[in-house]
Amino acid sequence: MNIVLVHGFISTGKIFFYIKKKLEAQGHKCFAPTLKPLDAKYGIEDLAIKLKDKIENKLEPDSKFVLIAFSMGGIICRYYLQELGGIYRVNKLITISAPHHGSYLSYLYPGKGIRQLRPNSDFLKTLEAKECLLNGLLIYSYRTPFDLMIIPNKSSIWDIASNKKFISIMHSSMLINPKLIQEIVKHL
């Protein structure tokens, strides 16, 4: 199965080194592009368009795949699915520590993409208003109650997803959590 891994803020596709290794050992083909600018200074839309271009250049046309997204990558994927037609190619969406309802930490950085991740932003309200476009898609949202990047951490709870919490000591440690990876493999 083809899997596209989408990173978050100030990160690269390399952040998925552990998950990618585990999934490839299961026989899956993983693609973890790096989306620039890393700080999303031109907005979530800009990165979603770049994600779409990278997918179209890497995967066979019309081939189906699973999206696994970390942090801001979850919001990039939602925009890709809802606004850029990605819904027609994706079998499942798995988000890890994604700020579906924003994060108060986003008030500390000035870039457009991070401003869009503020709680109750117009951007997030628009995504939420169009969630019906995701009907029929299998969606999973995973979080840790100890996340200090997604504030409040319940922002990672998404009403239309199957939600589950894992014990990880911090935001990025979710990507090396063996129980989480086992859960992902189970749902592929």
mmCIF file of C-alpha atoms in Angstrom:
data_model
loop_
_atom_site.group_PDB
_atom_site.id
_atom_site.type_symbol
_atom_site.label_atom_id
_atom_site.label_comp_id
_atom_site.label_asym_id
_atom_site.label_seq_id
_atom_site.Cartn_x
_atom_site.Cartn_y
_atom_site.Cartn_z
ATOM 1 C CA MET A 1 0.000 0.000 0.000
ATOM 2 C CA ASN A 2 1.186 3.535 -0.741
ATOM 3 C CA ILE A 3 1.491 5.780 2.299
ATOM 4 C CA VAL A 4 2.192 9.518 2.236
ATOM 5 C CA LEU A 5 3.621 10.943 5.466
ATOM 6 C CA VAL A 6 3.106 14.685 6.024
ATOM 7 C CA HIS A 7 5.257 16.555 8.554
ATOM 8 C CA GLY A 8 4.400 19.568 10.660
ATOM 9 C CA PHE A 9 5.791 22.988 11.569
ATOM 10 C CA ILE A 10 9.585 23.569 11.316
ATOM 11 C CA SER A 11 10.159 19.961 10.367
ATOM 12 C CA THR A 12 10.904 17.792 7.335
ATOM 13 C CA GLY A 13 9.843 14.423 6.012
ATOM 14 C CA LYS A 14 12.829 12.951 7.859
ATOM 15 C CA ILE A 15 10.923 13.234 11.138
ATOM 16 C CA PHE A 16 9.105 10.038 10.098
ATOM 17 C CA PHE A 17 12.330 7.962 10.001
ATOM 18 C CA TYR A 18 11.101 5.479 12.640
ATOM 19 C CA ILE A 19 7.507 5.091 11.442
ATOM 20 C CA LYS A 20 8.686 4.870 7.838
ATOM 21 C CA LYS A 21 11.132 2.100 8.704
ATOM 22 C CA LYS A 22 8.429 0.142 10.558
ATOM 23 C CA LEU A 23 5.841 0.554 7.783
ATOM 24 C CA GLU A 24 8.284 -0.366 5.028
ATOM 25 C CA ALA A 25 9.187 -3.511 6.997
ATOM 26 C CA GLN A 26 5.476 -4.385 6.710
ATOM 27 C CA GLY A 27 5.731 -4.087 2.916
ATOM 28 C CA HIS A 28 4.238 -0.618 2.512
ATOM 29 C CA LYS A 29 5.678 1.997 0.153
ATOM 30 C CA CYS A 30 6.232 5.251 2.040
ATOM 31 C CA PHE A 31 6.733 8.739 0.677
ATOM 32 C CA ALA A 32 7.634 11.508 3.140
ATOM 33 C CA PRO A 33 8.056 14.759 1.198
ATOM 34 C CA THR A 34 9.440 17.923 2.756
ATOM 35 C CA LEU A 35 7.128 20.902 2.313
ATOM 36 C CA LYS A 36 8.708 24.362 2.212
ATOM 37 C CA PRO A 37 8.747 26.898 3.670
ATOM 38 C CA LEU A 38 8.990 24.840 6.847
ATOM 39 C CA ASP A 39 7.334 27.584 8.910
ATOM 40 C CA ALA A 40 4.262 27.807 6.631
ATOM 41 C CA LYS A 41 4.786 31.556 6.268
ATOM 42 C CA TYR A 42 2.659 31.603 3.094
ATOM 43 C CA GLY A 43 -0.171 29.649 4.679
ATOM 44 C CA ILE A 44 -1.576 26.156 4.961
ATOM 45 C CA GLU A 45 -3.063 26.449 1.463
ATOM 46 C CA ASP A 46 0.409 26.969 -0.019
ATOM 47 C CA LEU A 47 1.772 23.831 1.625
ATOM 48 C CA ALA A 48 -1.297 21.793 0.657
ATOM 49 C CA ILE A 49 -0.814 22.784 -3.002
ATOM 50 C CA LYS A 50 2.842 21.750 -2.748
ATOM 51 C CA LEU A 51 1.780 18.454 -1.167
ATOM 52 C CA LYS A 52 -0.613 17.828 -4.053
ATOM 53 C CA ASP A 53 2.143 18.560 -6.597
ATOM 54 C CA LYS A 54 4.596 16.228 -4.854
ATOM 55 C CA ILE A 55 2.007 13.440 -4.696
ATOM 56 C CA GLU A 56 1.154 13.855 -8.373
ATOM 57 C CA ASN A 57 4.858 13.764 -9.309
ATOM 58 C CA LYS A 58 5.631 10.706 -7.147
ATOM 59 C CA LEU A 59 2.613 8.388 -7.298
ATOM 60 C CA GLU A 60 0.895 6.830 -10.277
ATOM 61 C CA PRO A 61 -2.105 8.868 -11.480
ATOM 62 C CA ASP A 62 -5.328 7.752 -9.825
ATOM 63 C CA SER A 63 -3.492 5.409 -7.423
ATOM 64 C CA LYS A 64 -5.006 5.294 -3.953
ATOM 65 C CA PHE A 65 -3.000 5.918 -0.794
ATOM 66 C CA VAL A 66 -3.169 6.501 2.947
ATOM 67 C CA LEU A 67 -2.262 9.852 4.490
ATOM 68 C CA ILE A 68 -0.453 9.865 7.832
ATOM 69 C CA ALA A 69 0.050 13.372 9.158
ATOM 70 C CA PHE A 70 1.812 14.811 12.180
ATOM 71 C CA SER A 71 0.857 18.051 13.904
ATOM 72 C CA MET A 72 0.274 20.900 11.405
ATOM 73 C CA GLY A 73 0.551 18.230 8.687
ATOM 74 C CA GLY A 74 -2.909 17.060 9.747
ATOM 75 C CA ILE A 75 -4.368 20.444 8.869
ATOM 76 C CA ILE A 76 -2.433 20.549 5.591
ATOM 77 C CA CYS A 77 -3.966 17.162 4.748
ATOM 78 C CA ARG A 78 -7.464 18.306 5.626
ATOM 79 C CA TYR A 79 -7.102 21.231 3.222
ATOM 80 C CA TYR A 80 -5.670 18.913 0.543
ATOM 81 C CA LEU A 81 -8.608 16.519 0.972
ATOM 82 C CA GLN A 82 -11.383 19.090 1.242
ATOM 83 C CA GLU A 83 -10.256 21.851 -1.106
ATOM 84 C CA LEU A 84 -7.853 20.278 -3.605
ATOM 85 C CA GLY A 85 -9.686 17.068 -4.528
ATOM 86 C CA GLY A 86 -7.432 14.735 -2.563
ATOM 87 C CA ILE A 87 -10.495 12.992 -1.161
ATOM 88 C CA TYR A 88 -10.807 11.043 -4.426
ATOM 89 C CA ARG A 89 -7.383 9.422 -3.982
ATOM 90 C CA VAL A 90 -7.138 8.789 -0.246
ATOM 91 C CA ASN A 91 -8.312 5.609 1.492
ATOM 92 C CA LYS A 92 -7.632 6.724 5.074
ATOM 93 C CA LEU A 93 -6.424 9.734 7.015
ATOM 94 C CA ILE A 94 -4.427 9.186 10.197
ATOM 95 C CA THR A 95 -3.513 12.301 12.181
ATOM 96 C CA ILE A 96 -1.041 12.344 15.050
ATOM 97 C CA SER A 97 -1.063 15.258 17.505
ATOM 98 C CA ALA A 98 -2.870 17.494 15.017
ATOM 99 C CA PRO A 99 -4.393 20.782 16.241
ATOM 100 C CA HIS A 100 -7.821 20.206 14.692
ATOM 101 C CA HIS A 101 -9.268 22.989 16.835
ATOM 102 C CA GLY A 102 -6.107 25.102 16.949
ATOM 103 C CA SER A 103 -3.466 25.688 19.589
ATOM 104 C CA TYR A 104 -2.944 28.688 21.830
ATOM 105 C CA LEU A 105 0.795 28.256 21.258
ATOM 106 C CA SER A 106 0.214 29.556 17.717
ATOM 107 C CA TYR A 107 -0.084 33.078 19.132
ATOM 108 C CA LEU A 108 3.691 33.045 19.656
ATOM 109 C CA TYR A 109 4.676 32.931 15.972
ATOM 110 C CA PRO A 110 3.763 35.518 13.317
ATOM 111 C CA GLY A 111 3.624 33.479 10.077
ATOM 112 C CA LYS A 112 0.371 33.113 8.127
ATOM 113 C CA GLY A 113 0.150 29.321 8.486
ATOM 114 C CA ILE A 114 0.587 29.457 12.233
ATOM 115 C CA ARG A 115 -1.954 32.287 12.544
ATOM 116 C CA GLN A 116 -4.379 29.965 10.737
ATOM 117 C CA LEU A 117 -3.890 27.457 13.573
ATOM 118 C CA ARG A 118 -5.178 29.792 16.253
ATOM 119 C CA PRO A 119 -8.315 28.538 18.002
ATOM 120 C CA ASN A 120 -11.478 29.769 16.244
ATOM 121 C CA SER A 121 -9.547 31.145 13.263
ATOM 122 C CA ASP A 122 -11.556 31.734 10.097
ATOM 123 C CA PHE A 123 -9.377 29.123 8.394
ATOM 124 C CA LEU A 124 -10.230 26.385 10.910
ATOM 125 C CA LYS A 125 -13.905 27.391 10.917
ATOM 126 C CA THR A 126 -14.009 27.023 7.118
ATOM 127 C CA LEU A 127 -12.422 23.565 7.286
ATOM 128 C CA GLU A 128 -14.882 22.513 9.961
ATOM 129 C CA ALA A 129 -17.845 23.814 7.960
ATOM 130 C CA LYS A 130 -16.819 21.595 5.029
ATOM 131 C CA GLU A 131 -16.085 18.410 6.996
ATOM 132 C CA CYS A 132 -19.063 16.766 5.317
ATOM 133 C CA LEU A 133 -16.797 16.403 2.263
ATOM 134 C CA LEU A 134 -14.911 13.771 4.260
ATOM 135 C CA ASN A 135 -17.967 11.544 4.769
ATOM 136 C CA GLY A 136 -17.078 7.937 4.019
ATOM 137 C CA LEU A 137 -13.352 8.413 4.627
ATOM 138 C CA LEU A 138 -11.829 6.380 7.461
ATOM 139 C CA ILE A 139 -10.260 8.927 9.819
ATOM 140 C CA TYR A 140 -8.173 8.368 12.942
ATOM 141 C CA SER A 141 -6.880 11.031 15.313
ATOM 142 C CA TYR A 142 -4.231 10.136 17.871
ATOM 143 C CA ARG A 143 -2.998 12.340 20.701
ATOM 144 C CA THR A 144 -1.083 12.417 23.973
ATOM 145 C CA PRO A 145 -2.457 14.173 27.057
ATOM 146 C CA PHE A 146 1.107 15.420 27.717
ATOM 147 C CA ASP A 147 1.371 17.435 24.509
ATOM 148 C CA LEU A 148 2.804 20.891 25.230
ATOM 149 C CA MET A 149 2.521 22.063 21.607
ATOM 150 C CA ILE A 150 -1.206 21.484 21.152
ATOM 151 C CA ILE A 151 -2.800 23.606 23.849
ATOM 152 C CA PRO A 152 -5.277 22.516 24.992
ATOM 153 C CA ASN A 153 -4.363 18.970 24.002
ATOM 154 C CA LYS A 154 -8.028 18.095 23.584
ATOM 155 C CA SER A 155 -7.754 20.146 20.383
ATOM 156 C CA SER A 156 -6.495 16.919 18.810
ATOM 157 C CA ILE A 157 -9.880 15.298 19.444
ATOM 158 C CA TRP A 158 -11.797 15.427 16.174
ATOM 159 C CA ASP A 159 -15.509 14.644 16.258
ATOM 160 C CA ILE A 160 -15.591 12.925 12.878
ATOM 161 C CA ALA A 161 -12.558 10.710 13.631
ATOM 162 C CA SER A 162 -11.949 7.608 15.654
ATOM 163 C CA ASN A 163 -9.961 9.168 18.522
ATOM 164 C CA LYS A 164 -7.447 7.485 20.792
ATOM 165 C CA LYS A 165 -4.884 8.754 23.280
ATOM 166 C CA PHE A 166 -1.422 7.373 23.848
ATOM 167 C CA ILE A 167 0.997 8.060 26.654
ATOM 168 C CA SER A 168 3.989 9.908 25.225
ATOM 169 C CA ILE A 169 6.004 12.426 27.182
ATOM 170 C CA MET A 170 5.959 15.104 24.497
ATOM 171 C CA HIS A 171 4.626 16.124 21.100
ATOM 172 C CA SER A 172 7.265 14.622 18.811
ATOM 173 C CA SER A 173 7.728 11.472 20.896
ATOM 174 C CA MET A 174 4.413 10.293 19.482
ATOM 175 C CA LEU A 175 6.307 9.428 16.284
ATOM 176 C CA ILE A 176 8.397 6.816 18.085
ATOM 177 C CA ASN A 177 5.661 5.436 20.337
ATOM 178 C CA PRO A 178 5.586 1.666 19.686
ATOM 179 C CA LYS A 179 1.942 1.301 20.768
ATOM 180 C CA LEU A 180 0.890 4.068 18.381
ATOM 181 C CA ILE A 181 2.809 2.516 15.508
ATOM 182 C CA GLN A 182 1.214 -0.847 16.291
ATOM 183 C CA GLU A 183 -2.196 0.859 16.180
ATOM 184 C CA ILE A 184 -1.398 2.445 12.801
ATOM 185 C CA VAL A 185 -0.272 -0.892 11.330
ATOM 186 C CA LYS A 186 -3.504 -2.482 12.605
ATOM 187 C CA HIS A 187 -5.614 0.070 10.687
ATOM 188 C CA LEU A 188 -3.739 -0.024 7.379
#
